[in-house]
XYZ file of C-alpha atoms in Angstrom:
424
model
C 103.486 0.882 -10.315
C 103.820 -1.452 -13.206
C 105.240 -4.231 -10.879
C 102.458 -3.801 -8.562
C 99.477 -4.151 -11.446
C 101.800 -7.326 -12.481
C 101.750 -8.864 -9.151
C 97.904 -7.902 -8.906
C 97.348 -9.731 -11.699
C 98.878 -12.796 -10.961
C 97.215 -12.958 -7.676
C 93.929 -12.541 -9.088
C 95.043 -15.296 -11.717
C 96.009 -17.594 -9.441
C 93.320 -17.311 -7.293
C 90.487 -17.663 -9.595
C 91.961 -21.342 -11.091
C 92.667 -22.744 -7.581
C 88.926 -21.726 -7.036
C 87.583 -23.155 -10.280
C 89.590 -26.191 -9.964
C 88.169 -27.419 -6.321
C 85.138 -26.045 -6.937
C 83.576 -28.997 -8.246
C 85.029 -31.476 -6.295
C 84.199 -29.603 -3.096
C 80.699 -29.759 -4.105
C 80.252 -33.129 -4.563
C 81.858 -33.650 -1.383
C 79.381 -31.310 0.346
C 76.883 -32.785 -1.611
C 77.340 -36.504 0.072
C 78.215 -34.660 3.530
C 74.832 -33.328 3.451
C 72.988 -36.347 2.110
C 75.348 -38.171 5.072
C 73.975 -36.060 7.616
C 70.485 -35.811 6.332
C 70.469 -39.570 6.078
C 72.013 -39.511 10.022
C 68.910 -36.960 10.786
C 66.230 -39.142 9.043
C 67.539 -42.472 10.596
C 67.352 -40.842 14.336
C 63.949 -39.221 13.587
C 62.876 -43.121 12.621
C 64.330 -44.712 15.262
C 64.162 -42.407 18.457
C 60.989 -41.116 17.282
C 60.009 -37.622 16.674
C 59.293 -37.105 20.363
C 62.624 -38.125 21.848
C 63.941 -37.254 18.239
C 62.801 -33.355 18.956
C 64.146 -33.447 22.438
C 67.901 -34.548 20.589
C 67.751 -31.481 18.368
C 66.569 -29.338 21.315
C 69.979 -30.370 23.112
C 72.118 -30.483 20.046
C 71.193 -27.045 19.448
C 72.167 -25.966 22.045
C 75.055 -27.872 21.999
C 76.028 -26.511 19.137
C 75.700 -22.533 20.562
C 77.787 -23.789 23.242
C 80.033 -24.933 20.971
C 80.924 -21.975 19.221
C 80.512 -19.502 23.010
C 83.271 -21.562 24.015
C 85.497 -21.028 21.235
C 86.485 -17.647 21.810
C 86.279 -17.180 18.138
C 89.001 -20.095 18.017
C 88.217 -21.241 14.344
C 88.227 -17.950 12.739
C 91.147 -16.794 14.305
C 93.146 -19.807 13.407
C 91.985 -19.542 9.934
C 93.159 -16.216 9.207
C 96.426 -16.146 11.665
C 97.587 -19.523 9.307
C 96.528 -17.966 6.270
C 97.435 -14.408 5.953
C 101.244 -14.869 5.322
C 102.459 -14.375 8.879
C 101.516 -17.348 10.343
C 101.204 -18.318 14.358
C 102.934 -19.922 17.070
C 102.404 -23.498 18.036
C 101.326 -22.968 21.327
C 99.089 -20.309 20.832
C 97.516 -22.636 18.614
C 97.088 -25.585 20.967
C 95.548 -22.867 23.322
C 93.079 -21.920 20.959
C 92.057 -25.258 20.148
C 92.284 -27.115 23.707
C 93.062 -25.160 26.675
C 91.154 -21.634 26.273
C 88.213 -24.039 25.789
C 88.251 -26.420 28.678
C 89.182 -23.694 30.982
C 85.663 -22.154 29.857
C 83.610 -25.239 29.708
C 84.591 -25.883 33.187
C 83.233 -22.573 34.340
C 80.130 -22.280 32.909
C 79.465 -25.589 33.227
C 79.695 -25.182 36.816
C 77.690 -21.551 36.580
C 75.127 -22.829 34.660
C 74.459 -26.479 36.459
C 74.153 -23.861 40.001
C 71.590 -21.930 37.741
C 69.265 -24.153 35.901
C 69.935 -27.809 37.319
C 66.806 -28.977 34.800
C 68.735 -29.381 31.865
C 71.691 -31.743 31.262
C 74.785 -29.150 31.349
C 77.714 -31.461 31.387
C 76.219 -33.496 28.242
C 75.650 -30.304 26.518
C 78.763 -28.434 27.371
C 80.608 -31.478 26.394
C 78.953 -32.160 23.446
C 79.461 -28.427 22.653
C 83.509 -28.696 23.725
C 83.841 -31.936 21.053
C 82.258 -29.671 18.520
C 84.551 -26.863 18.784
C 87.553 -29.290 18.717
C 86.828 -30.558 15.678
C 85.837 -27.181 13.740
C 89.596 -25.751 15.320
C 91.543 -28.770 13.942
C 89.136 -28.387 10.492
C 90.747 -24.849 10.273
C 94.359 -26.017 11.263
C 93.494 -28.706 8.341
C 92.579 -25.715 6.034
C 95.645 -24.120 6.506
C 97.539 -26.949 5.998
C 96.243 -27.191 2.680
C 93.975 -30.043 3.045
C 90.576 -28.445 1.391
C 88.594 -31.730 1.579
C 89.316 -33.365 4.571
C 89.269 -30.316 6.623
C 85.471 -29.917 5.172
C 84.752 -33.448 5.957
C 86.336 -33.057 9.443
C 84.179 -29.330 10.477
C 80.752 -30.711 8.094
C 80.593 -33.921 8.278
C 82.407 -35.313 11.831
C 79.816 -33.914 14.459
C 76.963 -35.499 12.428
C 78.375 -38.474 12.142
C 79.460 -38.644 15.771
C 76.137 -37.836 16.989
C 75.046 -41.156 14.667
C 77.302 -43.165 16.098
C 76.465 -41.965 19.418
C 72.640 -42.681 19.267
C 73.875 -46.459 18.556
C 76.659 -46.670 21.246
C 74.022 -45.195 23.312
C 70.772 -47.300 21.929
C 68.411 -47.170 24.875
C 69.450 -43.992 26.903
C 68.116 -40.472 26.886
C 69.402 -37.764 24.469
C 72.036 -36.978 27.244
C 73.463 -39.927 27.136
C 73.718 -40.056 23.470
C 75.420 -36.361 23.674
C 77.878 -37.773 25.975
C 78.689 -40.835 23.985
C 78.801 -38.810 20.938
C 81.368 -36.357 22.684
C 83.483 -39.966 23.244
C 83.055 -40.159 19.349
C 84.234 -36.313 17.992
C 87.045 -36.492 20.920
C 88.745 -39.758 19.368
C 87.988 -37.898 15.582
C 90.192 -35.331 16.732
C 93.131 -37.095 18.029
C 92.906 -38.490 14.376
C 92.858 -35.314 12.893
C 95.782 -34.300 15.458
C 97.846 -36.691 14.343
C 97.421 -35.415 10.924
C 98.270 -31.918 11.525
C 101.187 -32.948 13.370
C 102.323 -34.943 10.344
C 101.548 -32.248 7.914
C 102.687 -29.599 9.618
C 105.884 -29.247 7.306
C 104.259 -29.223 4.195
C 102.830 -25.893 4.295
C 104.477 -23.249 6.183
C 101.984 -21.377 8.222
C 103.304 -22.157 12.043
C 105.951 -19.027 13.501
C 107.182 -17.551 16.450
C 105.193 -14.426 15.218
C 103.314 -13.444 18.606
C 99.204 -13.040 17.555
C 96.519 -11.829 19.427
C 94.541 -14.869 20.722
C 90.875 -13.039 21.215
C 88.746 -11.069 18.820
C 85.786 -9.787 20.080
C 84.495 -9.223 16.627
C 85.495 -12.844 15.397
C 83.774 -14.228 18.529
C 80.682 -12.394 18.557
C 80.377 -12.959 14.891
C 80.747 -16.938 15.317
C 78.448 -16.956 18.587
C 76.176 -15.134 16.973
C 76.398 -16.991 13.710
C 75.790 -20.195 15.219
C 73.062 -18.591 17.479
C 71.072 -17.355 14.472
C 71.230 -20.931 12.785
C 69.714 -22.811 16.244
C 67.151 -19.533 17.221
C 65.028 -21.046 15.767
C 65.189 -24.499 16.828
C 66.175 -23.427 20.434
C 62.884 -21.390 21.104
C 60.612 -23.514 19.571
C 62.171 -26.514 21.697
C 60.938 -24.314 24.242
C 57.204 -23.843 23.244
C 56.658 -26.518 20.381
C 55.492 -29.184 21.433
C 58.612 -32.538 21.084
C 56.901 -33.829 17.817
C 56.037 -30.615 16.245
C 59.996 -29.704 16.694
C 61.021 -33.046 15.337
C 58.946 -32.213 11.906
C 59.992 -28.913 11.945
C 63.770 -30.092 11.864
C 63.453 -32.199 9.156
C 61.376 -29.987 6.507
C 64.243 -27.336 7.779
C 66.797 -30.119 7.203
C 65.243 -30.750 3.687
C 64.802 -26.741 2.661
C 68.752 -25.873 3.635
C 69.689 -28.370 0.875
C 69.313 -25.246 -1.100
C 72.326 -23.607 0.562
C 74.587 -25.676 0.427
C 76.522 -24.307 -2.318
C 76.933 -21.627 0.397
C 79.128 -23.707 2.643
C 81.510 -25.018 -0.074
C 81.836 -21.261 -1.471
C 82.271 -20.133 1.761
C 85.162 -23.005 2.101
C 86.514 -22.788 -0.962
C 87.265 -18.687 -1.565
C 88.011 -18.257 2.245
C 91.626 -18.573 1.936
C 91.939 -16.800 -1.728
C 89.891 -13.689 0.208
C 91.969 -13.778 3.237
C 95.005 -13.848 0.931
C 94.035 -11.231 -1.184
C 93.064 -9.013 2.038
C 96.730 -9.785 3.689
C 98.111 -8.209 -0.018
C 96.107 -5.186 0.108
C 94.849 -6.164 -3.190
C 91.188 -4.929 -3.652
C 90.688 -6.216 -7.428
C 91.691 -9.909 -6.240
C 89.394 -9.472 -3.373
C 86.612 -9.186 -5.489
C 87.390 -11.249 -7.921
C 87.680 -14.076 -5.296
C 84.123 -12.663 -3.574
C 83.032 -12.839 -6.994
C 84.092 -16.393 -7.633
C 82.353 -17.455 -4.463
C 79.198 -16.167 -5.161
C 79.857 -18.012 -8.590
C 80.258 -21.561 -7.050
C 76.975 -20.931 -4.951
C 74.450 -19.718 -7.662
C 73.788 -21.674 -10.169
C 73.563 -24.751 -7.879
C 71.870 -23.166 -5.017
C 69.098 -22.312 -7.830
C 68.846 -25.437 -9.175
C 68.702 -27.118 -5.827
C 65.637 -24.503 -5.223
C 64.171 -25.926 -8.511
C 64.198 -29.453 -6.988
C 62.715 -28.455 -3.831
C 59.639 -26.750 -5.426
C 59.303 -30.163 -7.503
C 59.199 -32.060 -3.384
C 56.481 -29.853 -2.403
C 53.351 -32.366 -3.931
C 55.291 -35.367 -1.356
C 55.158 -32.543 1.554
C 51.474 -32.530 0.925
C 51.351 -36.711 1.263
C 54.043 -37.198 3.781
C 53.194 -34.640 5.893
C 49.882 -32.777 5.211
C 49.474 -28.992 7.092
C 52.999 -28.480 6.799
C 53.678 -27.082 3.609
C 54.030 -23.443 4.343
C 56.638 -24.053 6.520
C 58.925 -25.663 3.461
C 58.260 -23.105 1.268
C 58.658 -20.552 3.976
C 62.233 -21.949 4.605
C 62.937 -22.738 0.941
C 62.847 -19.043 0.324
C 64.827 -18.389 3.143
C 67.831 -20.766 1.606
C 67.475 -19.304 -1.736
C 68.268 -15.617 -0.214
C 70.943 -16.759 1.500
C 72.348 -18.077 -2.065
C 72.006 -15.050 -3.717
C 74.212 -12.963 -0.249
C 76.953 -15.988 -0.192
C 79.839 -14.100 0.220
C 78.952 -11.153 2.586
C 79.615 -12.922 5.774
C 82.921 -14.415 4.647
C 84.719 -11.088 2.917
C 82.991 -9.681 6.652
C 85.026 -12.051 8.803
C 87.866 -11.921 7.544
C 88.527 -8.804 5.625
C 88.619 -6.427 8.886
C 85.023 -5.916 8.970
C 83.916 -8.281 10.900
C 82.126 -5.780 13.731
C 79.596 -5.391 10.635
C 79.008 -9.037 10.776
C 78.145 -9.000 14.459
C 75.940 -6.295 14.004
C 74.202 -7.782 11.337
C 73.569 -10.811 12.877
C 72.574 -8.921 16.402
C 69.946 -6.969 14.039
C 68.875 -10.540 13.317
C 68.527 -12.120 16.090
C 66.714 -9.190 17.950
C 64.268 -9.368 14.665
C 63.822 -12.799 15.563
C 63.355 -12.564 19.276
C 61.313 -9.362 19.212
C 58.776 -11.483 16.422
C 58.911 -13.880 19.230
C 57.744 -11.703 21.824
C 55.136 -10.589 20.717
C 53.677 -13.062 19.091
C 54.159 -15.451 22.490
C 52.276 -18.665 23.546
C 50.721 -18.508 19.824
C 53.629 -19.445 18.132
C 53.540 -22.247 15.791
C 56.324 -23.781 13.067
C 54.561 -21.528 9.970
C 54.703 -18.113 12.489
C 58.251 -19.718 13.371
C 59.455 -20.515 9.765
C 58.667 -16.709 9.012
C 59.901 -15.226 11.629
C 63.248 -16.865 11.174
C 63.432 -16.962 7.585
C 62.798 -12.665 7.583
C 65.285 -12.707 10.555
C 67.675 -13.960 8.302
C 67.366 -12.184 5.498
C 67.111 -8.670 6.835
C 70.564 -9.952 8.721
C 72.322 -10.829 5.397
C 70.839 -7.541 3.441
C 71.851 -5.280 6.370
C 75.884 -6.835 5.824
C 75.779 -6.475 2.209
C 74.833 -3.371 2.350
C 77.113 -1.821 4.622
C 79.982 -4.020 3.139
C 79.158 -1.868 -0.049
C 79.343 1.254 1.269
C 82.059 0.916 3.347
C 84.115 -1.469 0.914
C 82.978 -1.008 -2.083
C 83.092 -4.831 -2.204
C 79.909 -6.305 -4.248
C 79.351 -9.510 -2.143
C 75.962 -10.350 -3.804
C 75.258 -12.416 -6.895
C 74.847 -9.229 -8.568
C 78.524 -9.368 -8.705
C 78.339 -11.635 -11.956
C 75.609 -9.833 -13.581
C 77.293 -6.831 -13.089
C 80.880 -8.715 -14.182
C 78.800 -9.298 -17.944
C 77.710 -5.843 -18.040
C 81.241 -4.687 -17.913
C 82.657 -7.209 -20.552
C 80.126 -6.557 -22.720
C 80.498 -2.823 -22.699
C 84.210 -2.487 -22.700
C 84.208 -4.399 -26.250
């Protein structure tokens, strides 16, 4: 028993300082990843335009969805399989990452072009394919102990190829820069494959242990995930006007500054709380849930701060608009304060609460939707997306605490002081 509280301990010890010593560094790198990709965003939306800029997003979006469909829960399965201790086979893991995928993009793409001809399938599901690529090697990355590059490779790549493909592609419609930004994330990953292939001996997380390829829960969770992120985006592409969607992007581009703590806490503890779960050890699971809410609170907040002091330039830049930042502002901030419920969800054996969570927000969304109809507008939009969200998180936490006992909120800390303070 003795041994056991040792061991415990020494997790939980070891945990904690590999979190607090890339914590920093891992958010200055998301810091200029964002920034990148914000400055990517801004320099489309001034040189496409905002109409042609809004009909980009519209098919990135969906892009994106695709993306993550298509996975078959690929990047969350590969993060916990090479992270748990038991590690996976090679194969299994180029099937994950390469074949499983193409197989599917094939399909659908040939479903959905028989379907609906009027949108540009094989740009999209290509697009979509690149994107999942990338986010599967990010994750072999992870696991290979590369914490940085493996964040600039899933964060920072797709933006940046999508950049790059709006120049290769200077002239054409958004398909064409989807396609030519496919070109882009496809030669990223052979880069990145080449990597893993050299730093595959460093760590050992590769075995002939045989694992179970699909999880519905991991899938449903990422597809819905990613769906929740573009709902918004997606449906207004379909009744906003191009413009309206373009604007509505960027003040959305501009308000999830505030989360992106969330991201590199998410990043960061992922392995510690996958490790901790594969040991059984409860105390280092929240300690590490703990720490991650840590890393995302005090600079979530602070980025809040400094988006309340943007609001007067709203006002100039972009008069009649204003709700909508504030609306999604708010939205960031209470995603902040629920940082870790999703990740301790995933991949802590839970994660058939995530997917219900996030199915109770998207049905919130598309029900708001509904019924408000042809009269939706980016303020009814921001709000329905931004309660949508947060109803989604609160639901997870929630049942995480009752069925865990896991506190994945920021309350975590407060509560963490309490204790100190009355145990001396």
């Amino acid at each position: 028993m003795g041994l056991q509280v040792f061991d415990g301990m020494m997790i939980s010890t070891t945990l904690t300082k590999l979190i607090e010593r890339t914590a920093g560094r891992s958010l200055t790198l998301r810091g200029a990843l964002v920034a990148s990709s914000f400055v990517v965003m801004v320099g489309l939306a001034a040189g496409l335009g905002l109409e042609r800029f809004g009909a980009l997003i519209f098919f990135w979006s969906g892009a994106l969805v695709a993306g993550t469909a298509l996975s078959l829960g690929g990047p969350l399965i590969l993060l916990r399989g090479l992270t748990d201790g038991c590690g996976m086979r090679m194969r299994d893991v180029v099937a994950l990452v390469v074949a499983f995928p193409l197989i599917l993009t094939l399909l659908v793409f040939l479903l959905m072009a028989s379907l609906w001809p009027a949108l540009p399938w094989f740009a999209i599901l290509a697009a979509g394919f690149g994107v999942n690529v990338l986010t599967c090697l990010a994750s072999v990355m992870r696991a290979l102990g590369s914490l940085h590059w493996s964040m600039v490779l899933r964060d920072g790549a797709p933006q940046a190829a999508l950049g790059f493909g709006a120049v290769l592609a200077s002239g054409h419609a958004a398909a064409g820069i989807l396609v030519a930004a496919t070109c882009v994330m496809l030669l990223i990953g052979l880069i990145a494959t080449v990597w893993c292939w050299r730093a595959r001996h460093s760590i050992v997380v590769f075995s002939e242990h045989k694992r179970s390829l699909i999880d519905a829960s991991l899938w449903g969770t990422s597809v819905l995930g990613m769906g929740i992120m573009q709902m918004d985006l997606i449906v207004g592409g379909m009744v906003l006007p191009a413009e309206a969607l373009g604007v509505y992007a960027l003040l959305r581009r501009i308000a999830n500054l505030v989360a992106l703590p969330v991201t590199v806490a998410t990043w960061v503890s992922a392995a510690a709380i996958s490790a901790a779960y594969g040991q059984g050890d409860m105390a280092a699971l929240q300690k590490a849930s703990r720490d991650g809410s840590r890393i995302a609170l005090l600079p979530g907040a602070a980025l809040f701060l400094l988006g309340l002091t943007a609001i007067p330039f709203i006002l100039i830049l972009l008069p009649g608009v204003t709700v909508v930042f504030v609306v999604l502002l708010v939205g960031a901030l209470v995603q902040v304060l629920l940082a870790s419920g999703f990740t301790v969800a995933t991949l802590c054996g839970q994660a058939r609460l995530s997917v219900l969570a996030r199915l109770a927000a998207l049905g919130c969304y598309l029900l708001s939707v509904q019924i408000i109809g042809g009269q939706l507008s980016p303020v009814i939009n921001a709000v329905a997306y931004t309660v949508a969200m947060s109803c989604g998180s609160l639901l997870l936490w929630a049942q995480l605490k009752r069925k865990t006992g896991i506190e994945t909120s920021a309350y975590a800390l407060w509560r963490t002081r309490v204790g100190a303070w009355k145990a001396s």
